[in-house]
Coordinates of C-alpha atoms in Angstrom, one line a residue:
X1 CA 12.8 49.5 -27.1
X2 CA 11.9 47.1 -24.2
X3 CA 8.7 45.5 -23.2
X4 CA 7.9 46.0 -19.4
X5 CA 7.1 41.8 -19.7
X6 CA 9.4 41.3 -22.1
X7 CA 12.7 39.5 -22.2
X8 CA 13.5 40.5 -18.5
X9 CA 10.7 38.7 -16.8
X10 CA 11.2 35.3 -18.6
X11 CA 13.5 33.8 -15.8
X12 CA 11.4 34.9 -13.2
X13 CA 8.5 32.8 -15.3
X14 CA 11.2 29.8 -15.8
X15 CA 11.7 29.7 -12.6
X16 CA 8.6 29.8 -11.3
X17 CA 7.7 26.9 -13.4
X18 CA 10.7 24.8 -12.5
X19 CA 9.5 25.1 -9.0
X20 CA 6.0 24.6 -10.0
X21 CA 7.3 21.2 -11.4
X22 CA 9.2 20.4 -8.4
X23 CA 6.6 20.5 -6.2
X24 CA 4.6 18.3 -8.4
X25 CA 7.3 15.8 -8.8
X26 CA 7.5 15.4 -5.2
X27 CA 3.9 15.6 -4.7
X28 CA 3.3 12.5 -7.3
X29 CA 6.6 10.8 -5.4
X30 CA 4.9 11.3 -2.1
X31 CA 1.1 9.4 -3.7
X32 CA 3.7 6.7 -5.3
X33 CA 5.1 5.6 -2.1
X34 CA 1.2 5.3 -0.4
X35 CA 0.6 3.1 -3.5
X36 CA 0.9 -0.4 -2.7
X37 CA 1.3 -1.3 -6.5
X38 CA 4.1 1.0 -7.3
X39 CA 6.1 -0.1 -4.3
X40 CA 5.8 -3.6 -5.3
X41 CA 7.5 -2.6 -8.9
X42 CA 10.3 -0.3 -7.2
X43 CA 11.0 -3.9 -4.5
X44 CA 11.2 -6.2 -7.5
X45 CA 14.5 -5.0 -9.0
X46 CA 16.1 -5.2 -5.0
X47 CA 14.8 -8.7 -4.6
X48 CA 16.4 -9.9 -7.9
X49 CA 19.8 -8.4 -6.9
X50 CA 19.2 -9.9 -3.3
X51 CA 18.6 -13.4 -5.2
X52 CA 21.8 -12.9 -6.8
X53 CA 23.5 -11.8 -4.0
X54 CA 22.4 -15.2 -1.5
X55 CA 23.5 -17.0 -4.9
X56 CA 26.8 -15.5 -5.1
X57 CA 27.4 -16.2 -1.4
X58 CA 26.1 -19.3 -1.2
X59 CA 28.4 -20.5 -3.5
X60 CA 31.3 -19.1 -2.3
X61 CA 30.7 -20.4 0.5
X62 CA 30.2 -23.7 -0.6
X63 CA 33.1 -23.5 -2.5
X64 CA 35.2 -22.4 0.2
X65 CA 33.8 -25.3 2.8
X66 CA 34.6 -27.5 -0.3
X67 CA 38.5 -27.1 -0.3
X68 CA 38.4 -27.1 3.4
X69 CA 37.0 -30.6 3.4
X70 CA 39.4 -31.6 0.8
X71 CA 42.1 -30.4 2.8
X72 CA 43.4 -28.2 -0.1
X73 CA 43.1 -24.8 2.1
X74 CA 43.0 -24.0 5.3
X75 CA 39.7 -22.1 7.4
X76 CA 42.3 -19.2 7.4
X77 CA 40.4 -16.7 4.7
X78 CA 36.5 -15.1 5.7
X79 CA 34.1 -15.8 3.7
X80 CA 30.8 -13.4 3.3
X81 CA 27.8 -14.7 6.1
X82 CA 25.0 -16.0 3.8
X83 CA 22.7 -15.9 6.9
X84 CA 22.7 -12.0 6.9
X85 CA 21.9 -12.3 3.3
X86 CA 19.4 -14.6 3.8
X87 CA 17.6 -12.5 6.0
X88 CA 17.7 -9.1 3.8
X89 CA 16.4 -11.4 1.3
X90 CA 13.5 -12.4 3.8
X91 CA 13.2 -9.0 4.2
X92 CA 12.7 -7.6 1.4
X93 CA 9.9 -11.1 1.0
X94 CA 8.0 -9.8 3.5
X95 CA 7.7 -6.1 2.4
X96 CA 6.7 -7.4 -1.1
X97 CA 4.0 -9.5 1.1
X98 CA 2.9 -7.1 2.5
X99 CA 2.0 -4.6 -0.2
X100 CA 0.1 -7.2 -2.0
X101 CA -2.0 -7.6 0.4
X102 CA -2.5 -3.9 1.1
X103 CA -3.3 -3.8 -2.8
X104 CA -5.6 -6.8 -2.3
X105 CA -7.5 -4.7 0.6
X106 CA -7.5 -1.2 -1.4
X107 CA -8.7 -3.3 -4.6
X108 CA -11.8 -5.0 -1.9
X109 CA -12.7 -1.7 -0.2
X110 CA -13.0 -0.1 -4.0
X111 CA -15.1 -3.1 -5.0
X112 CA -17.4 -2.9 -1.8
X113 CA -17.6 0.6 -2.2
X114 CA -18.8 0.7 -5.8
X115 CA -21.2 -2.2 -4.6
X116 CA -22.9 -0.2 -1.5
X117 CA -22.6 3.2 -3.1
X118 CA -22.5 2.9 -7.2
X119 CA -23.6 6.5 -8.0
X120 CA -22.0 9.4 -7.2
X121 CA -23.6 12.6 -5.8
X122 CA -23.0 16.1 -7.7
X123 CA -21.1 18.6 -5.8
X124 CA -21.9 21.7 -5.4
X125 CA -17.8 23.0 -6.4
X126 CA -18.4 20.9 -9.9
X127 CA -21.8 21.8 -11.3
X128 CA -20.6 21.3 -14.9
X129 CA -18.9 17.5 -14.4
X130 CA -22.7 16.1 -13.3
X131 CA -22.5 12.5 -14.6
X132 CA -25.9 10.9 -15.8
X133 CA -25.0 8.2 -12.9
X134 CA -25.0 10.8 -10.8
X135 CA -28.3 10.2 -8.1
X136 CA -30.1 13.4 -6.8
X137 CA -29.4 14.4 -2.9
X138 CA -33.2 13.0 -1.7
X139 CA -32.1 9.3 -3.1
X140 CA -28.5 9.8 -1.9
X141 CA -30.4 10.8 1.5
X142 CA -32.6 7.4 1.3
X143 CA -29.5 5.2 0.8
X144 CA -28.1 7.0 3.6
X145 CA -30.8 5.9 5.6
X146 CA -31.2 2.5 4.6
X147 CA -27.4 2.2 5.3
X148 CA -28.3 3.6 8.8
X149 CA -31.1 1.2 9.3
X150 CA -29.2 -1.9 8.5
X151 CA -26.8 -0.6 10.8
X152 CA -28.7 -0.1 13.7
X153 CA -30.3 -4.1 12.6
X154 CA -26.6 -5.4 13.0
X155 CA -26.5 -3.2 16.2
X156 CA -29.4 -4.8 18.0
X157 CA -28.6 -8.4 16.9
X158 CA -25.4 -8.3 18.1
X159 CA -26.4 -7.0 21.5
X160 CA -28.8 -9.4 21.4
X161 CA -26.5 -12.3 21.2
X162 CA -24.4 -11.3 23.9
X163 CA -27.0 -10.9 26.5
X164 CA -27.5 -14.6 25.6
X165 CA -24.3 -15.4 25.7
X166 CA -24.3 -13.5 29.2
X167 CA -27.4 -14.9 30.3
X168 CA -25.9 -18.4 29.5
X169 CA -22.9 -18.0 31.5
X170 CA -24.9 -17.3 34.5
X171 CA -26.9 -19.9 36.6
X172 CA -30.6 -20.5 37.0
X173 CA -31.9 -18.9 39.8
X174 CA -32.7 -21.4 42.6
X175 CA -36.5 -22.4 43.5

């Protein structure tokens, strides 16, 4: 005798949670590429092989200019452009550059961010993960404030300074 959920709904449910698995797969492939870190460990293993590969043609091409000046061979045979290998090499610097310093500005904002704002407010979606860091809503609302104020302090200082500046650039009024 058979189960309505028996053994006929089980590849519905395996598939279901194959494509449940997918999607996350491609979801956590889609954070890894925003994550400066993990692009700098998937570029290390290309900028070995480009190494190599500038190596190897550098040599070859040494090599090559080698007999030519000998006068053992002739300029007849191509040789691979190390210039062009150079350059994906340079390439490949540059995109390493640039995600360290994308991880050194993600790893500053963090910092800042824990400095300005160190306790977290609890949400009204996750009453049972309140945190005894957590600060109440009226001393969330007087940070807020204070953050406001020193804004508006910058604000007028800066405005300030450029009427000055302004008021510099233009001559005295004749008496």
């Amino acid at each position: 005798m058979s189960q309505p959920g028996g053994p006929m709904s089980q590849p519905g449910l395996q598939q279901q949670a194959s494509l449940q698995q997918q999607q996350q797969q491609q979801l956590l492939g889609q954070q890894q590429d925003f994550d400066p870190v993990h692009r700098f460990k998937m570029l290390i293993p290309q900028l070995k092989e480009s190494l190599q590969n500038v190596m190897k043609i550098a040599s070859l091409n040494l090599a090559h200019n080698t007999t030519i000046d000998n006068g053992i061979k002739s300029s007849d045979t191509t040789v691979q452009r190390f210039d062009k290998s150079l350059e994906e090499f340079y390439a490949l610097c540059d995109q390493l550059e640039l995600c360290l310093r994308l991880a050194y500005e993600c790893l500053s904002q963090s910092i800042d961010s824990a400095k300005h704002s160190p306790n977290l407010v609890p949400t009204a979606t996750k009453p049972d993960t309140v945190q005894t860091e957590s600060m109440s809503y009226s001393q969330y609302l007087g940070m807020i404030k204070s953050q406001i104020s020193c804004a508006k302090d910058i604000h007028n200082a800066l405005l300030e300074c450029s009427k000055k500046i302004a008021g510099k650039g233009q001559p005295q009024g004749i008496m």
